[in-house]
Structures are given as C-alpha cells and as structure tokens.
Amino acid sequence: MGRVTSPTAPVATTGYPWPIETTRLANGLRVVVSEDRTAPVVCVNLWYDVGSRHEPPGQTGFAHLFEHLMFEGSQHVKKTEHMRLVQGNGGSLNATTNPDRTNYFESMPSEHLELALWLEADRMGGLVPALTQETLDNQREVVKNERRQRYDNVPYGDAWLRLLPLLYPQGHPYHHSTIGSMEDLNGAALDTFKAFHQQYYAPNNCVLTVTGDASPAEVFALAEKYFGAIEPVPGIPPAPDGHLAGPATEPVRETVTAAVPAPRIYLSHRTYPFGTAGYDAITVLATVLGSGRGSRLYQRLADGKRIAQPDYIGSYGVDLAHAPAPLIITATAKDGVDVATLEAGLDEVVQSLIDEPVTDEELNRAKALLTTSWWRQVSTVGGRADTLGRYTTQFGDPATAGYRLPAWQAVTADDVTEAATRTLQRNSRVTLTYLPEEGPTA
Amino acid sequence: MTLITTRPEAGTARPYVFPALRRVTAHGGTVIAAHLPGQVLATAVLLLDASAARETEGREGTATVLAKSLEEGTRKRDSAAYALALEGLGAELSPSVDWDAFRIGVSAPAPRLAGAVRLAAEAARTPKLDPEDVIRVRDDEVTALRMDWAQPGPRADAALRGDLFATEGRYRKPLHGDPASVAAVTVDDVVAFHQEWMLRPGVLLVAGDLDGLDLSELAEAAFAGTAGQALSPAAPLGLAIPAKPHVILVDRPGSVQSTLRLGHRAPERATPDYVPMTLAATVLGGAFTSRLNHLIREVKGYTYGIRGSYAMTRRAGRFEVAAGVQTAVTGAAIKDTLGEIRRTQQEGVTEEELAVARSWRAGQLSVEMQTPGAIAGALASLVVHGLPDDYYETLRREYLEATVETVSEAARRHLAVDGLTLVVEGDGEKIRAELAEFGDLTESAV
C-alpha cells in the first residue's frame, strides 16, 4: 500500500471550552450552568444517581419502568400534560436508564426555561400523589412492548442481555439487564414504585444541569425557586458494591441457535471503570481495533481475509463507571465462512493488540476519530448538559469533563499494549456465538 | 414541602434566525456555506444529482453499490491508504443515496475540513472501481440487505412501496433495491452510473465556523476537473389512490410483534399544502401527544410507539403510519388506528391540538438545528427543492400562522382512509384470519 504521512493530531488543552458555574442548594441539589448564547435554545438535564445496579433481586427492570412513570403526571401536572407542554412549546425531550443512572432532559426554545424547571421540580417533589395503578398497568405494557421491539423481535437483539450475566457474577450490580425480566415486570407493585421514588428521587441524589441561552445567576435563582422547598432524603442506600478482584480467570462461552441470518460472534472482556486512565487506554484501543475502515478488524477480517461482513464489524467500550466496564468486539460471518474460521480470525486480531505494538499511524488515526466524536458530542446544548451531568455525578466536578479529550490524546502505544495485556487475555474472555437455525432461511 | 403550584409563563422569545449564508462558485459548481460561530466541528456535503431514481429498472441498488465502492481505492491510492488518510484527519466518509440526490458527507474539526473535502472529492470523482472490488462490494451488499431484511420492517416497507408505486418504474422498488435487484447489478452498471451522473460539479454544502474556513479552497477541492450543466428536474409522478383498501400479509413466523405499515400516496414536496399537511400529520401521529400515540400506546398499551407522517420527495409523496404492536392485539390496533385516521380526515383538528403541533414544529427549527450536520441537511433541502435562503424563517412563520380551517382542510384532502394499503408483517398463522376483515387479503412474496 502507498504510505501516507498522517498529520499529528492537534492537541486540545481542554475538551470543554465553555464556562461552567456551579452551586449547591441547601437541600443538596447540585446545579451546573454552562452559558452559550449562540442559539436561542436551552437544555435542562437531570442526572439521578439511580440505575438498574440499585435493583434488588426480583425487581429487575424497575428503575427503567419508573422512568416511564415520570412522564405520566405529577402533583400539578395532569396525566398527559408533561409531553404536551414540552412539545407544545417547541421542545424535544427524552429520558434514559442504564445500569449506572437515570437521566431526564429537554431542549427548549430559551423562553421556556422556567417551564422546564417547573415540570422537573414537580415530578421530583410531587410524583407520588399522582401515581395510580392504572398508570402503572399501562406503562408496564408499554415497557413489555419496548422489550419485544428492541430485544426479543430482532435478530441478535438479546446479545447485551446475554452478555451481562456472563461478564458479571451473580449478585453483582451489573449482572442483570436494565430492561429487566418479563416476570419481574409482571410482579411490579404500586407501593414498590412509590417507595422507589421516595428513596432515590431526592434533590441530594440529583444533578441539575442547564446549558445554552441562560445565565448562571438566572438559573441559580430559578433552581432555588422551584427546587428549593423539596426535602432532602437522608441516608440513601448505595448500590451493592461493584468491586471485582480483577479480570475473570475462566473463559465463558454461550452458543445460541436462533432465527438469525448469519453466524455472529461477540467477544467481551471486563476492562476498567469509565473515568480511569486504564479505560482511556481501552477507549483508544477499541478505536484502533474496531472503529472505521482503517481499524485492525476491518483491515484484516473484512478487507484482508474477507471472512467478516464489512457492515457488521466493530468494537466498543460500554462507558460504565461503577465497576470494570465491558469491551465488546463483534463480527458476522460472510456467506460460506464457518463460525470457527471467524472466531480464529477474531482471536488473532485481538491477540495482535498484545503481541504487535500499535503504530504511530494507527494511534493518530484513532485519536483523530475520537477527537471528532468528542466535538460532535458537545456540539449541541443537549450533549453538553448530559456530559456535565455525568462528570458531576460520577466524579464530583463538572470541570473534569474537559480532561477526557486531552487524556485520550495522551494515551501512548505502550498504554494500549499494557491495557490489552491486562484485560484481553483468552482466559478472561466471554464468547457469545449466534448460529442460524437449520433449514431454509428467508 | 411546597412546590410551586402554577405553571410559569413563557419569557420573551428571541427572534428566530437561520445562519447567514455565503456562496462561492468555481468550475461551474457552487459552495453554499452557513456560518456557525464557535463550532469546533465543520461539515461538508457534496450534493450530486445522482439519485436512486436514475437507476435502471431491474438494477435497483446500483447507486448504493457505487456509494459503497467509492472507498475501495481511488486512482491515487488503494483502499487502506485512503482509509488511513481520511481517518487520520478524524473524518469518515458518509456517502448516501436518496430519491433526490447522492450525498458524500464529511465532518472534521474545521482546520481539517479542506483536507477531508479533497479526499471526499477524490473518491467521488475518481474512484478506482476495480471490477473485482465492485463485484465483492455488490456481493457484500446483497448479504447486508439479507441481514437487514431479517429485521422486522424492511420487508413490510418493500411490500407497501411495491403496492403504492406498482406502475411507477423505479419507484416501486426500495431505495436501496432488494436482494435480487442488487445481485443483478454489474460492474458496467456501476461504472456507467458513475460516468453519467457523478462528474457534474454539483453543490458543496458547508456548515461550520466560517472564520476558520477558506471557501475558495473548498470550492477548488470539490469542483476542480468537473464538467457539465445541471440537469433539469423530471415531472412529479402524480397521485393514484385505490378505491378500496388493500391488505397485504408479510409472513414472519414466530414474530412476537406485528409490524404495521399503513399508507397511501400523497403529493410531492412542492405542494402548496406542505405546511398544513405536515401539521395535520403531527396532530394525527407526529407528536408524542398525537391522537395515534395517545390511544394506541398511552391508553391501550398495544405498542412502544406509533407514528404517522407524510414523506415528500421531489417527484412523489406518501402518507404512512408505522408501528410495532403485540401480536395478540394486531386486529384491535389496526381498527383503532383506522378510526383515528378516519376521524382526522372527516372532522379535522382542534385548536388545542393544533397549538401543540404549531409550536412544536416551529420550535424544532431551532432546537433540532444546532449541529453542523443538521444545518448542512437543511441546506440540502434548500437546494434540492429550489427554496430561497430565507425559507426557514418563512416556514416558521407559516407554521405559527396556520389555522384550524386550513389544517383540517389539508387533512380532508390528503388523508384517504378508504384507499389505504395495509401491510402487516407478523406471524401469519396467528393473524391471517383477522386481517381479512380489513379488505381483500394478499400474501406478499417479498
């Protein structure tokens, strides 16, 4: 191949060049404001420090089902009013739940900032009186449909649900999936949800972030006005401890025969928690390995050996912060390629990260791609608010958001080799294989 | 604890402004650039009049195979060198094909955009198109389509399109073709498509902080070496709505959900009714509080989500309702859905519902247009549909000024509940009998 000189990535001194101001209300609510007057848009984002890792046995899926209930009305907001008021004033909204946390956010034309804060305060402080059995029953059905649509009715759709219990031992907070089991969802009782809200949806368990067309002084005053009277909850119990002594010591395999169009393999390893230097090395490693056409997986398996389908190859870390986070590596066999050949190919490329140092060109490429993806993430007020909410919740200081990009850029080839040597050994590997069912395929 | 009981009033709105545009021409091509002060990232999209509609019948998917072949090396460098050069700038090529255009997009930090555009143009104008590579890409695309068609949705989409546009040549096949038509694509088809449609200058759309971008340099990168005049657009296909519903079953044994695709044809994008139609569809199935989502998701719990919308391109349009519903309630969900479409068609919308739709659509013009990528997409619409630079300000005003009468009238004229094609992809054994009650049932061969 023709060798090209790849330019050295420009080094960013911070990944967060916008101003950040913070305060803490007497009830413990942390408020973060990042002003940017470029567009007449604000984002209001709340990170509640509660996720599926907090769920006890028999209550899987409750944190996420609860997220749905937060849209069904509160003390002064009627059942369908939340969505109507946000969309009916030009906004976009959503919420997500993952193992670590639950977030709620709306981007609005900035003249509706106060409305967004009122809505959020009302459901933080006044959800329980509005919660009814009818609402719970309806949203339970919606969530079961979500599970069918996203996981059960899609080829390979349950891979993540299968990987988690293989990666994390019984009783570990990441052992079960966020969507939960149909059985647990069916058993969900109204009182459990009322207690859930009273326990976790407290101002002292939340970070409120506002980004965009608003000043810190204005936001701090409004935060006090709307959230200030909400009582803190003392002694919120932490999630079960996610500490693990190190990488797994025994390889684990699961093979699923299902209605899938081609054999597919997922390899996964526990690595380091998100936010550590080790995980920064894993982030760069995942990009070297599986992101883009210049990645090792693409170059060696889709292009070189031509055993993997080019559209379905990749590797990525799942950014979890409370225990070593998983790296997932996947490839799907081309027509006529058997699954053993594909697995041998994948294994060889993964092993290469231990045996074959990453070149400057590979490292520059990965850092350049990560740089673009970082700036894409913070190119909207919504992306910025969520980023600041994360760093405040998980690391205690929103300004730490600015360190991530420089930290990626500081990763060396040796760091990548060391991370690979420590986390990608064959004896710590989870291998999940999907095989098509016998007989004619569609 | 005392929560504030009354809902706050809105503050004063700042005036809506679409970013200022600048133009530069070179070699017969035009750069249209939107200024986004402070954005680190910049996006450029080369927009070429080389849409899927230009493909030959029976070879649907040619443009898609070409799009995926562009990165298999250029006359200057092989595929690995190309990938390293482009990705070394932090950029990835996103070539895409739709019914109106072929787009080749790149995003990168602004100082690297010119380099990325140079490489994008190199791939678009001078791809190597080695026969062996093209054949391999084509075969991979057949496999990728088969993978995609194993998901619920694409087969139902194909069945609906096949019925709505049965007599409209290229338009009766999916945008990216189907596994059979892609398998029939030859190297000559791909090379000829490239020669015929990809070498005119076209338009380069740019969005980013223009203080750090040299537009003449970008124009040179995009248009040097090109030739030819812009093509004149072909006429719209017109409207054809059947007198009674068609019901099509796409069998997916064992499916735990039924995928609904209910649709009929509609006017093309240039219709003067664009704004009231969009608002009517927002009331029916666009907003979260829409009639369909409220009834089918929030009241009945049949689905995770249901949407109704018009999709309008330069030559054709269609109305469609899309949802995945639990298998056991397939018939009930269709019945309720038809009821809401009929009610909207016959009775129109209420002021309360329209108020939500108006503000939402208007607000989205600022809320959803923050990124360089979104602005470049908005610029593409201006070019493809021949709209003026102040179009988004006008559109916002038209949304806000739309009345119950005009929107209800648009619903009456552009919804046709009795002319719908009802495509249902699901477990035939369980749902076949109840589908027959909605009209003449046929089984799809896709």
Short mmCIF file of C-alpha atoms in Angstrom, two decimals, chain A residues 1-4 6-10 17-18 37-41 68 71-72 75-76 79-81 83-92 107-112 114-115 118 121-122 125-126 138-139 141-142 145-146 148-150 152-156 213 225-226 229-231 261-262 264 291-295 298-299 302-303 306 309-312 332-335 361-362 364-366 368-369 371-372 375-376 379-382 384 441-442, chain B residues 1-17 36-41 68 71-73 77-81 83-92 107-109 112 132-133 136 139-141 143-148 150-152 155 252 254-259 286-290 294 297-305 323-327 352 355-357 359-364 366-368 370-372 396:
data_model
loop_
_atom_site.label_atom_id
_atom_site.label_comp_id
_atom_site.label_asym_id
_atom_site.label_seq_id
_atom_site.Cartn_x
_atom_site.Cartn_y
_atom_site.Cartn_z
CA MET A 1 0.00 0.00 0.00
CA GLY A 2 1.06 3.59 -0.59
CA ARG A 3 2.36 5.02 2.63
CA VAL A 4 0.99 8.40 3.55
CA SER A 6 -0.62 11.21 8.64
CA PRO A 7 -0.63 14.58 10.31
CA THR A 8 -0.20 14.67 14.05
CA ALA A 9 -3.44 15.33 15.87
CA PRO A 10 -3.67 18.89 17.19
CA PRO A 17 -14.04 25.46 26.30
CA TRP A 18 -17.38 26.87 27.55
CA ARG A 37 -25.70 32.48 23.72
CA THR A 38 -25.09 31.19 20.17
CA ALA A 39 -28.62 29.87 19.65
CA PRO A 40 -31.90 30.71 21.45
CA VAL A 41 -32.02 27.21 22.95
CA HIS A 68 -41.69 5.80 32.19
CA PHE A 71 -43.90 11.17 32.22
CA GLU A 72 -47.39 10.31 33.43
CA GLN A 75 -48.93 16.83 41.66
CA HIS A 76 -49.64 19.87 39.46
CA LYS A 79 -51.55 12.81 33.15
CA THR A 80 -50.71 13.74 29.54
CA GLU A 81 -49.55 17.26 30.23
CA MET A 83 -45.22 15.81 26.94
CA ARG A 84 -47.82 18.25 25.68
CA LEU A 85 -46.22 21.19 27.48
CA VAL A 86 -42.70 20.41 26.30
CA GLN A 87 -43.54 19.61 22.69
CA GLY A 88 -46.29 22.21 22.64
CA ASN A 89 -43.67 24.82 23.41
CA GLY A 90 -41.26 23.66 20.76
CA GLY A 91 -39.08 21.36 22.83
CA SER A 92 -37.54 17.93 22.42
CA SER A 107 -34.05 21.08 24.93
CA MET A 108 -36.37 24.07 24.64
CA PRO A 109 -36.54 27.47 22.99
CA SER A 110 -34.94 29.50 25.77
CA GLU A 111 -38.07 31.49 26.68
CA HIS A 112 -39.42 28.24 28.16
CA GLU A 114 -38.75 28.27 33.58
CA LEU A 115 -41.45 25.87 32.35
CA TRP A 118 -41.18 23.75 36.95
CA ALA A 121 -39.34 20.10 40.08
CA ASP A 122 -42.94 18.93 40.14
CA GLY A 125 -41.08 16.62 44.58
CA GLY A 126 -44.63 15.60 43.72
CA ASN A 138 -50.43 0.84 31.20
CA GLN A 139 -46.72 1.69 31.32
CA GLU A 141 -47.46 -2.94 28.96
CA VAL A 142 -45.58 -0.20 27.10
CA ASN A 145 -43.67 -3.80 24.14
CA GLU A 146 -40.37 -1.94 24.28
CA ARG A 148 -40.35 -7.06 22.43
CA GLN A 149 -39.49 -4.37 19.89
CA ARG A 150 -35.88 -3.76 20.90
CA ASP A 152 -36.97 -10.06 21.51
CA ASN A 153 -38.21 -9.47 17.96
CA VAL A 154 -34.85 -8.55 16.45
CA PRO A 155 -32.13 -10.95 15.27
CA TYR A 156 -29.21 -10.81 17.78
CA ASP A 213 -29.07 30.54 26.36
CA LYS A 225 -37.50 28.97 43.43
CA TYR A 226 -38.66 25.65 42.02
CA ALA A 229 -38.51 23.56 49.00
CA ILE A 230 -38.06 19.89 48.18
CA GLU A 231 -36.85 18.00 51.24
CA PRO A 261 -29.45 -14.63 9.06
CA ALA A 262 -25.73 -15.40 9.59
CA ARG A 264 -22.17 -13.82 14.56
CA SER A 291 -13.73 1.79 14.51
CA GLY A 292 -13.60 2.77 10.85
CA ARG A 293 -12.19 1.21 7.72
CA GLY A 294 -8.62 1.78 8.87
CA SER A 295 -9.15 -0.32 12.01
CA TYR A 298 -11.75 -4.05 9.18
CA GLN A 299 -8.34 -4.19 7.52
CA ALA A 302 -13.35 -7.58 6.25
CA ASP A 303 -10.68 -6.49 3.78
CA ARG A 306 -12.52 -11.37 3.75
CA GLN A 309 -19.18 -8.77 6.65
CA PRO A 310 -17.87 -5.19 6.36
CA ASP A 311 -21.07 -3.57 7.66
CA TYR A 312 -21.21 -5.62 10.86
CA THR A 332 -20.54 -11.53 11.44
CA ALA A 333 -19.51 -14.28 9.04
CA LYS A 334 -19.59 -13.73 5.31
CA ASP A 335 -21.52 -16.27 3.22
CA GLU A 361 -0.28 5.89 12.26
CA GLU A 362 -2.85 3.69 14.00
CA ASN A 364 -3.01 9.08 15.30
CA ARG A 365 -5.96 7.75 13.35
CA ALA A 366 -7.72 6.60 16.50
CA ALA A 368 -8.29 11.92 15.33
CA LEU A 369 -11.54 9.92 15.17
CA THR A 371 -11.43 13.97 18.69
CA THR A 372 -14.15 14.35 16.08
CA TRP A 375 -16.64 17.54 19.48
CA ARG A 376 -19.74 16.00 17.92
CA SER A 379 -21.86 20.29 19.54
CA THR A 380 -25.39 20.59 20.97
CA VAL A 381 -26.57 22.08 24.26
CA GLY A 382 -28.15 18.69 24.95
CA ARG A 384 -23.08 19.34 26.71
CA THR A 441 -33.61 -19.11 5.52
CA ALA A 442 -35.69 -16.21 4.28
CA MET B 1 -42.78 20.74 51.22
CA THR B 2 -44.21 23.44 48.97
CA LEU B 3 -43.95 23.05 45.26
CA ILE B 4 -44.84 25.98 43.03
CA THR B 5 -48.40 25.18 42.01
CA THR B 6 -48.83 27.36 38.96
CA ARG B 7 -47.20 26.86 35.63
CA PRO B 8 -44.81 29.70 34.73
CA GLU B 9 -45.47 31.94 31.78
CA ALA B 10 -43.09 31.99 28.85
CA GLY B 11 -40.33 34.58 28.80
CA THR B 12 -39.61 36.78 25.83
CA ALA B 13 -38.62 34.86 22.72
CA ARG B 14 -35.51 35.88 20.87
CA PRO B 15 -36.15 36.24 17.14
CA TYR B 16 -35.53 33.17 15.05
CA VAL B 17 -32.62 33.44 12.65
CA LEU B 36 -21.95 28.75 12.90
CA PRO B 37 -19.71 30.84 15.14
CA GLY B 38 -17.90 28.88 17.84
CA GLN B 39 -18.44 25.40 16.42
CA VAL B 40 -15.24 23.36 16.53
CA LEU B 41 -16.60 20.80 14.11
CA LYS B 68 -20.05 1.60 -1.04
CA GLU B 71 -13.76 3.88 -0.63
CA GLU B 72 -12.28 0.81 -2.32
CA GLY B 73 -9.43 2.94 -3.59
CA ARG B 77 -4.26 5.36 -3.64
CA ASP B 78 -5.51 1.97 -2.54
CA SER B 79 -8.31 1.43 -0.06
CA ALA B 80 -6.11 1.02 3.01
CA ALA B 81 -4.14 4.17 2.23
CA ALA B 83 -8.88 4.96 4.89
CA LEU B 84 -5.76 5.99 6.81
CA ALA B 85 -5.53 9.35 5.05
CA LEU B 86 -9.16 10.26 5.69
CA GLU B 87 -9.49 8.80 9.18
CA GLY B 88 -6.13 10.37 10.08
CA LEU B 89 -7.97 13.69 9.70
CA GLY B 90 -10.66 12.45 12.08
CA ALA B 91 -13.15 12.19 9.23
CA GLU B 92 -15.17 9.31 7.87
CA SER B 107 -17.20 16.08 9.25
CA ALA B 108 -13.97 17.11 10.96
CA PRO B 109 -12.55 19.83 13.18
CA ARG B 112 -9.01 19.70 8.76
CA GLU B 132 -13.08 -7.35 -8.59
CA ASP B 133 -13.73 -4.80 -5.86
CA ARG B 136 -17.15 -8.05 -3.92
CA ASP B 139 -21.99 -9.39 -3.04
CA ASP B 140 -21.43 -7.90 0.40
CA GLU B 141 -24.34 -5.55 -0.20
CA THR B 143 -25.61 -10.12 2.18
CA ALA B 144 -26.08 -6.86 4.09
CA LEU B 145 -29.58 -6.46 2.61
CA ARG B 146 -30.43 -10.01 3.60
CA MET B 147 -29.25 -9.21 7.12
CA ASP B 148 -31.33 -6.06 7.15
CA ALA B 150 -34.20 -10.34 8.63
CA GLN B 151 -35.22 -7.48 10.92
CA PRO B 152 -38.88 -6.62 11.16
CA ARG B 155 -39.91 -6.39 4.03
CA ARG B 252 -42.82 -13.71 9.73
CA GLY B 254 -42.86 -16.76 15.34
CA SER B 255 -42.86 -12.96 15.41
CA VAL B 256 -43.88 -11.61 18.85
CA GLN B 257 -44.93 -8.32 17.29
CA SER B 258 -46.79 -7.35 14.15
CA THR B 259 -45.15 -4.57 12.15
CA GLY B 286 -46.27 13.13 14.86
CA ALA B 287 -46.14 14.49 18.39
CA PHE B 288 -45.96 12.28 21.48
CA THR B 289 -49.45 13.51 22.41
CA SER B 290 -50.72 12.75 18.90
CA HIS B 294 -52.16 8.66 22.83
CA ARG B 297 -49.64 3.49 23.36
CA GLU B 298 -50.82 5.55 26.32
CA VAL B 299 -54.43 4.34 26.62
CA LYS B 300 -54.30 0.83 25.15
CA GLY B 301 -50.68 -0.16 25.80
CA TYR B 302 -50.50 -2.02 22.46
CA THR B 303 -47.16 -0.58 21.34
CA TYR B 304 -43.90 1.10 22.34
CA GLY B 305 -44.64 3.80 19.79
CA ALA B 323 -45.81 0.79 14.43
CA GLY B 324 -44.86 -2.50 16.03
CA VAL B 325 -47.76 -3.95 18.01
CA GLN B 326 -48.02 -7.00 20.19
CA THR B 327 -49.17 -9.97 18.04
CA GLU B 352 -55.87 22.78 21.27
CA ALA B 355 -51.47 24.76 19.10
CA VAL B 356 -49.12 21.94 20.17
CA ALA B 357 -48.29 21.00 16.58
CA SER B 359 -45.28 25.41 18.40
CA TRP B 360 -43.53 22.08 18.25
CA ARG B 361 -42.75 22.26 14.53
CA ALA B 362 -41.67 25.91 14.82
CA GLY B 363 -39.53 25.29 17.91
CA GLN B 364 -37.86 22.29 16.32
CA SER B 366 -34.05 25.96 16.37
CA VAL B 367 -33.91 23.04 18.82
CA GLU B 368 -33.07 20.40 16.22
CA GLN B 370 -27.82 23.09 16.28
CA THR B 371 -25.14 20.91 14.73
CA PRO B 372 -23.15 21.45 11.53
CA ARG B 396 -41.53 29.04 10.87
#
